[in-house]
Coordinates of N, CA, C and O in Angstrom, one line a residue:
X1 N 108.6 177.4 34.7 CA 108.0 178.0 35.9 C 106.5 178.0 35.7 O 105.9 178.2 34.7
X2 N 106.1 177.7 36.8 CA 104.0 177.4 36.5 C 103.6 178.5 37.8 O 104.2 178.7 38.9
X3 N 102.8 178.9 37.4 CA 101.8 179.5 38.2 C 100.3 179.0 38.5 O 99.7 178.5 37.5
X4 N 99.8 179.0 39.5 CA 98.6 178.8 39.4 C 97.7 179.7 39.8 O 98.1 180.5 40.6
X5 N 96.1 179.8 39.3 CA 95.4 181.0 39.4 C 94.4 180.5 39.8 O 94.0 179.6 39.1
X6 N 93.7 180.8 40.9 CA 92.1 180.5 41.5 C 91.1 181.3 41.0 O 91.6 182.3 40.5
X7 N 89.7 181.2 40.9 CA 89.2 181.7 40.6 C 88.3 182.4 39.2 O 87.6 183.4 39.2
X8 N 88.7 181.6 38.2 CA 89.1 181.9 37.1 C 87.9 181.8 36.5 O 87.8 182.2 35.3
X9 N 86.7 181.3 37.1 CA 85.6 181.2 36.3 C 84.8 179.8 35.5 O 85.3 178.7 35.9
X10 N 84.4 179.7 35.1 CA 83.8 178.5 35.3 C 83.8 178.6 33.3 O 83.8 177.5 32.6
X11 N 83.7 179.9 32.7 CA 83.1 180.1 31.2 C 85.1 180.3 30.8 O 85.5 179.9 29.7
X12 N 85.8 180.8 31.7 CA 87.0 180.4 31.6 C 87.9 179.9 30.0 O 87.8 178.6 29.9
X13 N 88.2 180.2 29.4 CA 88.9 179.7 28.4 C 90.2 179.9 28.0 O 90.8 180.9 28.4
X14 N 91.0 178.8 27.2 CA 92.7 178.8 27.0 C 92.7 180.2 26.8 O 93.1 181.0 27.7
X15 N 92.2 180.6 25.3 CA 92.6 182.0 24.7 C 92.3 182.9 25.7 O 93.1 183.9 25.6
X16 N 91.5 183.0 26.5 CA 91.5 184.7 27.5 C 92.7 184.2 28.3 O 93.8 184.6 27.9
X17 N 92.7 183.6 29.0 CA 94.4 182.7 29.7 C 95.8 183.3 28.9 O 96.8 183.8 29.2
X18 N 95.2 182.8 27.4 CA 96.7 182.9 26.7 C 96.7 184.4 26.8 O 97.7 185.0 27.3
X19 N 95.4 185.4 26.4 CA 95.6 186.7 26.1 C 96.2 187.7 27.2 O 96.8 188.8 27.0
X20 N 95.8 187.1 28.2 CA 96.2 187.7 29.7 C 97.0 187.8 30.1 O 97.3 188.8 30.7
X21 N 98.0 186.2 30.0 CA 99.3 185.8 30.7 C 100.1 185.7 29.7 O 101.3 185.7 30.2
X22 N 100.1 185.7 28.1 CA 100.7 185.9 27.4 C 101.8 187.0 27.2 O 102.9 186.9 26.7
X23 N 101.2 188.4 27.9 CA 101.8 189.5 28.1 C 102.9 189.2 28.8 O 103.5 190.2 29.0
X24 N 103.4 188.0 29.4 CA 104.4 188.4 30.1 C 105.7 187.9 29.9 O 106.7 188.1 30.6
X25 N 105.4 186.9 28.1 CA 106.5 185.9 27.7 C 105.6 185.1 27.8 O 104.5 185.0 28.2
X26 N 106.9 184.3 27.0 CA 106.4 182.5 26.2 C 105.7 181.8 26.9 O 106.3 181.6 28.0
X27 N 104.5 181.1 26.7 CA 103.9 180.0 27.4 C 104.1 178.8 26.9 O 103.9 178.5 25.8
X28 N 104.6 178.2 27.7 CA 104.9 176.2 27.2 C 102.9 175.9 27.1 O 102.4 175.9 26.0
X29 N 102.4 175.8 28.3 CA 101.0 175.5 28.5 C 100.6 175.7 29.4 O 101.0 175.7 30.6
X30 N 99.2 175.9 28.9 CA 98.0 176.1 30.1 C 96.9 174.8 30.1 O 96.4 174.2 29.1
X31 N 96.7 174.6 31.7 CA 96.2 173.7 31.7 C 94.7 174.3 32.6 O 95.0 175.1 33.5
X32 N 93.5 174.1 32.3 CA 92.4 174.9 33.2 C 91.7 173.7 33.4 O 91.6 172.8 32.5
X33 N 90.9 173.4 34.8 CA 89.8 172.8 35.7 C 89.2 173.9 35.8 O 89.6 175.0 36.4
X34 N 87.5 173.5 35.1 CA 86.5 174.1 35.7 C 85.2 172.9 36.2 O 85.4 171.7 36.2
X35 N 84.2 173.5 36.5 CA 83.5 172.9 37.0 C 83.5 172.0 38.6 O 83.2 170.9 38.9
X36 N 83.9 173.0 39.4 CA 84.1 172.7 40.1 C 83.9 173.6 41.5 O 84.2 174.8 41.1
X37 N 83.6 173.6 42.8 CA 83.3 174.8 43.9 C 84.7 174.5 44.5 O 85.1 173.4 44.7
X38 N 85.5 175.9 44.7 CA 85.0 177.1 43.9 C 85.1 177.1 42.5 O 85.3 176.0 42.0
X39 N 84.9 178.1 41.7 CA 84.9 178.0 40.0 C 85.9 178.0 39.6 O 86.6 179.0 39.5
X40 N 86.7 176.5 39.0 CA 87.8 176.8 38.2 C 88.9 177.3 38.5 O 88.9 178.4 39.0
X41 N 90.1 176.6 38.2 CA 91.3 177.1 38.6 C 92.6 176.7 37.6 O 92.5 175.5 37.1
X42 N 93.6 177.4 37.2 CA 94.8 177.1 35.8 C 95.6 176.5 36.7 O 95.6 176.3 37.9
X43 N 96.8 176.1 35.3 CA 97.7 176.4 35.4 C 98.6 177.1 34.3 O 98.7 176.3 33.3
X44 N 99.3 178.1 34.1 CA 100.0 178.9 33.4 C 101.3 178.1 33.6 O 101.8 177.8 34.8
X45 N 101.9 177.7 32.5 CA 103.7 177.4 32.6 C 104.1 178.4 31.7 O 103.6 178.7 30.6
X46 N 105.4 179.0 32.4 CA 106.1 179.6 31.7 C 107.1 178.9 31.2 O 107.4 177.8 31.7
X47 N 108.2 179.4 29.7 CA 109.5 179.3 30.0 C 110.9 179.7 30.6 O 112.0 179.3 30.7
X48 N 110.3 180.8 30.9 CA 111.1 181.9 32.2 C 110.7 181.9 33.2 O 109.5 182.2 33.2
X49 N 111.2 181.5 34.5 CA 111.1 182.0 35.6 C 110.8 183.5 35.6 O 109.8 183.9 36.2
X50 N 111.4 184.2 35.0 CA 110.7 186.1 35.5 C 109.8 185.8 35.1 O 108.9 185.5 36.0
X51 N 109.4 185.6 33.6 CA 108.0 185.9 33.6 C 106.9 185.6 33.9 O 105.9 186.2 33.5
X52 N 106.9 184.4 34.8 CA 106.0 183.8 35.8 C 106.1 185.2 36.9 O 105.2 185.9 37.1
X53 N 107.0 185.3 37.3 CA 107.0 186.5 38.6 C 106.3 187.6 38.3 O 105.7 188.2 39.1
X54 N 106.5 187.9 37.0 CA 106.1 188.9 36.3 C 104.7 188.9 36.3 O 104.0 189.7 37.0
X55 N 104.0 187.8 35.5 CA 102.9 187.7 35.9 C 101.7 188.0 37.8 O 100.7 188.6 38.1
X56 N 102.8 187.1 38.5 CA 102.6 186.8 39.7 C 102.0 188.4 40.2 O 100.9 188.8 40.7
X57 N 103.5 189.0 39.6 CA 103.5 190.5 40.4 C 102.0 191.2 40.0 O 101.1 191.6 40.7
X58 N 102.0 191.2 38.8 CA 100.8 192.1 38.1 C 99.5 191.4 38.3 O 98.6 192.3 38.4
X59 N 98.9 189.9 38.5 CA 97.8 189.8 38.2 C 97.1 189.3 39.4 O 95.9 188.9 39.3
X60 N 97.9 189.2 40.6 CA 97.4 188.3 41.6 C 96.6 189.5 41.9 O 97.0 190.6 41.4
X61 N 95.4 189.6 42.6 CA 94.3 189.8 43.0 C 93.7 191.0 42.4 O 93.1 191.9 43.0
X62 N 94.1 190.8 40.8 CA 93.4 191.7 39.7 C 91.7 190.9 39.1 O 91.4 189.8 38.9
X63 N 90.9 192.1 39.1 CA 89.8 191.6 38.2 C 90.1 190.7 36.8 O 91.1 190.9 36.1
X64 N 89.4 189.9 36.5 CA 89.4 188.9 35.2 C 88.0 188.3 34.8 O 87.3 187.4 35.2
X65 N 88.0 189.0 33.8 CA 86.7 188.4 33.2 C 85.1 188.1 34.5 O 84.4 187.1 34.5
X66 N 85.1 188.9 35.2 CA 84.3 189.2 36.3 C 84.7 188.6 37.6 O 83.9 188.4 38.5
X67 N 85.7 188.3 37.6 CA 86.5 187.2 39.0 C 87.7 188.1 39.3 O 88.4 188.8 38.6
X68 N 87.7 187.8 40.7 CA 88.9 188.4 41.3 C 90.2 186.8 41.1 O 90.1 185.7 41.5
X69 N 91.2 187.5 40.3 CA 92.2 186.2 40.2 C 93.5 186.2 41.5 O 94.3 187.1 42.0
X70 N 93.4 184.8 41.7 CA 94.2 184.7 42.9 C 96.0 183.8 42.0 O 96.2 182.6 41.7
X71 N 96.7 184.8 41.9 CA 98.2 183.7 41.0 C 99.2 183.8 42.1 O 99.3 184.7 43.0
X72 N 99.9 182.7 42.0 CA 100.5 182.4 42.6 C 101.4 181.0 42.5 O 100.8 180.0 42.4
X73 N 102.7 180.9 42.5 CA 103.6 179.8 42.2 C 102.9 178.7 43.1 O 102.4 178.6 44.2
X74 N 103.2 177.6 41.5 CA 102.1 176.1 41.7 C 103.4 175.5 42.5 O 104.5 176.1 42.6
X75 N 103.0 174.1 43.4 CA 103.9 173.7 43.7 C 103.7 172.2 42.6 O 102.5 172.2 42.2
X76 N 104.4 171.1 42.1 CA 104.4 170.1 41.5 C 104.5 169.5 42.6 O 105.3 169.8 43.5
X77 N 103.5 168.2 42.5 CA 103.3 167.1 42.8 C 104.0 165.6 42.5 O 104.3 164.8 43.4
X78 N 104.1 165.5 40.9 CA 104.8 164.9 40.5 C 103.6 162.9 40.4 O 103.9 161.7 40.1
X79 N 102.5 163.7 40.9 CA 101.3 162.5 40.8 C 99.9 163.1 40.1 O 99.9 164.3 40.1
X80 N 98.9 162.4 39.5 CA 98.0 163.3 40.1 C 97.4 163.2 40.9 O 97.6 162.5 42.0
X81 N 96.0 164.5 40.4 CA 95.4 164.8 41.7 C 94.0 163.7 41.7 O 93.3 163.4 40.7
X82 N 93.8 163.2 43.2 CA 93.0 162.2 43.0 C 91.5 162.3 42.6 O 90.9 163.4 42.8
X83 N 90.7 161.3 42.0 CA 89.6 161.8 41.3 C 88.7 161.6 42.1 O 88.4 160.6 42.9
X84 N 87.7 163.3 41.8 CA 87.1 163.5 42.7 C 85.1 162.5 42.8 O 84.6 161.7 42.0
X85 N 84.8 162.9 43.7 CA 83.5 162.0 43.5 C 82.3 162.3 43.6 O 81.2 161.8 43.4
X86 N 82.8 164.0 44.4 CA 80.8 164.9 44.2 C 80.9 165.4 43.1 O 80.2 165.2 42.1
X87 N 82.1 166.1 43.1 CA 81.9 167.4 42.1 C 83.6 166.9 40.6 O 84.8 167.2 40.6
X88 N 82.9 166.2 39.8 CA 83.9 165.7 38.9 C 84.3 167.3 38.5 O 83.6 168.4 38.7
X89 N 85.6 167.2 37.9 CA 86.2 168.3 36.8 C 86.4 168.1 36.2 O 86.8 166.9 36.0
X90 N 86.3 169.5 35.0 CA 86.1 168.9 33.5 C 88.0 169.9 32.9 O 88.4 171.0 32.6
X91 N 88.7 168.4 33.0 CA 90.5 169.8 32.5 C 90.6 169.5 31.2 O 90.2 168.5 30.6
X92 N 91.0 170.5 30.9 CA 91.2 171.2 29.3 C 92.7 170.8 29.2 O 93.3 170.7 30.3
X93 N 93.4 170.4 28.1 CA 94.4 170.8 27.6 C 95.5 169.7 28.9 O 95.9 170.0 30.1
X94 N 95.9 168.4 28.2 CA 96.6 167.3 29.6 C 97.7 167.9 29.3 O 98.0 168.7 28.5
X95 N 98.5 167.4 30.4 CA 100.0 167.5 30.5 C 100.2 167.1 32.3 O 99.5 166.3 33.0
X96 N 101.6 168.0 32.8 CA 101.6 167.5 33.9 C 100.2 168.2 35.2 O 99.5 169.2 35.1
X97 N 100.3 167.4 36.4 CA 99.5 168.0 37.6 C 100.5 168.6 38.1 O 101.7 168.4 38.0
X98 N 99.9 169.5 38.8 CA 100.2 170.9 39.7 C 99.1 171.0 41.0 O 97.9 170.7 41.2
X99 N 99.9 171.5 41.5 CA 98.8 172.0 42.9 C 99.1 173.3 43.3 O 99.9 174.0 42.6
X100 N 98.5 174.0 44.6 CA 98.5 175.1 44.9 C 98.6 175.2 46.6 O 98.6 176.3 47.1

């Protein structure tokens, strides 16, 4: 189960991600885009569905590291996302694309 989170910051890193969303059960991976308007945005995979909800429930429009976080189930694409040409992003950590 993936969630994705808006707003995440631009200074953004795995470990605050892992330390945050980790509370809620196992993470497969997190994938983060920053650099980009607006600032940065994840994705959290769970291996539970609850605990994606779990997260969902507790962190959607909580303070984070001075950002208001927007979570919410990613939808998969199953492509990626096409590359951009004003504003490149810089993603951490490959695996699959997700959108929101």
């Amino acid at each position: 189960a993936v969630v994705s989170t808006q707003s995440t910051g631009r200074r953004t890193q795995k470990h605050d991600l892992e330390q945050e969303f980790g509370r809620f059960g196992k993470i497969r991976q997190i994938q983060i885009w920053a650099d980009r308007h607006p600032a940065g945005f994840a994705f959290v995979e769970y291996e539970d569905d609850r605990d994606a909800e779990d997260a969902i429930k507790d962190l959607d429009d909580r303070q984070f590291l001075g950002s208001r976080l927007r979570v919410e189930w990613a939808r998969s694409t199953g492509r990626k996302p096409p590359h951009p040409r004003r504003s490149p992003a810089r993603r951490v950590d490959g695996g699959r694309d997700w959108e929101w």
